[in-house]
Coordinates of C-alpha atoms in Angstrom, one line a residue:
E1 CA 14.6 -11.4 16.0
V2 CA 11.0 -12.1 15.1
D3 CA 9.0 -9.0 13.9
E4 CA 5.9 -9.6 16.0
K5 CA 3.8 -7.0 14.1
L6 CA 4.6 -8.5 10.7
Y7 CA 4.2 -12.2 11.7
S8 CA 1.5 -11.8 14.4
R9 CA -0.9 -14.3 12.8
Q10 CA 1.7 -16.9 12.3
L11 CA 3.0 -16.4 15.8
Y12 CA -0.5 -17.0 17.2
V13 CA -0.7 -20.3 15.3
M14 CA 2.9 -21.6 15.3
G15 CA 4.6 -19.8 18.2
H16 CA 8.0 -18.0 18.3
E17 CA 10.2 -21.1 18.1
A18 CA 8.6 -22.4 14.9
Q19 CA 8.8 -18.9 13.3
R20 CA 12.5 -18.7 14.2
R21 CA 13.1 -22.0 12.5
M22 CA 11.1 -20.8 9.5
M23 CA 13.3 -17.7 9.4
S24 CA 16.4 -19.8 9.2
S25 CA 15.1 -21.9 6.3
R26 CA 16.1 -21.6 2.7
A27 CA 14.3 -22.8 -0.5
V28 CA 14.7 -23.1 -4.2
V29 CA 11.5 -22.7 -6.3
V30 CA 11.9 -24.4 -9.7
G31 CA 9.4 -23.1 -12.3
L32 CA 7.5 -19.8 -12.0
S33 CA 4.3 -20.7 -13.9
G34 CA 1.1 -20.5 -11.9
L35 CA 1.9 -23.0 -9.1
G36 CA 5.5 -22.0 -8.7
V37 CA 4.9 -18.3 -8.3
E38 CA 2.1 -19.0 -5.8
V39 CA 4.5 -21.2 -3.8
A40 CA 7.2 -18.5 -3.9
K41 CA 4.8 -15.9 -2.8
N42 CA 3.5 -17.9 0.1
I43 CA 7.0 -18.9 1.5
I44 CA 8.2 -15.3 1.1
L45 CA 5.2 -14.1 3.1
A46 CA 5.8 -16.8 5.7
G47 CA 9.2 -15.3 6.3
I48 CA 11.9 -17.8 5.4
S49 CA 15.5 -16.7 5.2
S50 CA 16.0 -16.8 1.5
V51 CA 14.5 -18.1 -1.8
V52 CA 16.3 -18.9 -5.0
L53 CA 14.0 -18.6 -8.1
C54 CA 14.9 -21.0 -10.9
D55 CA 13.1 -20.5 -14.2
P56 CA 15.2 -19.6 -17.2
E57 CA 12.2 -19.7 -19.6
K58 CA 11.1 -16.5 -21.4
T59 CA 7.6 -15.3 -20.9
N60 CA 4.7 -15.9 -23.3
S61 CA 1.1 -15.0 -23.4
F62 CA 0.1 -18.3 -21.6
D63 CA 2.0 -17.0 -18.5
L64 CA -0.5 -14.2 -18.0
G65 CA -3.2 -16.7 -17.1
G66 CA -1.3 -18.1 -14.1
N67 CA 1.5 -15.9 -13.1
F68 CA 0.0 -12.7 -11.7
Y69 CA 3.4 -11.0 -11.4
L70 CA 3.9 -10.9 -15.1
T71 CA 2.3 -8.3 -17.3
E72 CA 1.5 -7.9 -21.0
Q73 CA 4.4 -5.6 -21.2
D74 CA 6.7 -8.3 -19.9
V75 CA 5.6 -10.6 -22.6
Q76 CA 6.1 -8.0 -25.3
Q77 CA 9.4 -6.5 -24.1
T78 CA 11.3 -9.2 -22.1
N79 CA 14.7 -7.9 -23.3
G80 CA 16.0 -11.5 -22.9
K81 CA 14.9 -11.7 -19.3
S82 CA 13.6 -14.9 -17.8
R83 CA 10.4 -15.4 -15.8
A84 CA 12.5 -15.6 -12.7
E85 CA 14.3 -12.3 -13.4
L86 CA 11.0 -10.6 -14.2
C87 CA 9.3 -11.8 -11.0
Q88 CA 12.2 -11.3 -8.6
S89 CA 11.7 -7.6 -7.6
K90 CA 7.9 -8.0 -7.2
L91 CA 8.3 -11.1 -5.0
A92 CA 11.1 -9.4 -3.0
A93 CA 8.8 -6.5 -2.3
L94 CA 6.5 -8.8 -0.4
N95 CA 8.8 -9.2 2.6
E96 CA 11.9 -7.1 3.2
Y97 CA 13.4 -9.7 5.5
V98 CA 13.6 -12.4 2.8
K99 CA 16.5 -12.5 0.4
V100 CA 15.1 -13.3 -3.1
E101 CA 17.7 -14.4 -5.7
V102 CA 17.7 -15.7 -9.3
A103 CA 19.6 -18.8 -10.3
S104 CA 21.0 -17.1 -13.4
Q105 CA 23.5 -19.9 -14.2
V106 CA 20.6 -22.3 -15.1
S107 CA 20.0 -22.1 -18.9
S108 CA 17.2 -24.7 -19.2
L109 CA 14.9 -26.9 -17.1

């Protein structure tokens, strides 16, 4: 069912049927540099059913200029985690109704 309080602005513009269709949609976001993380954020806030994040690259200092979910600490202490793994929990916190997963079986783009 559509959470009318959470999606009130979208319901006003799109209507209930369009929001229900959005909520049954799934997406894969490949690459979580500046553009990719912005797309992931927006589709999660829009309320799609699930998102798979696919970016096996490790973080570097250039990521801090475009990916606002990464920190200097992430760059210094990645512990072998990819951009997707580091961003997953922060993106998932945006909308409790959206399942956010990492494509961990992908080793390179």
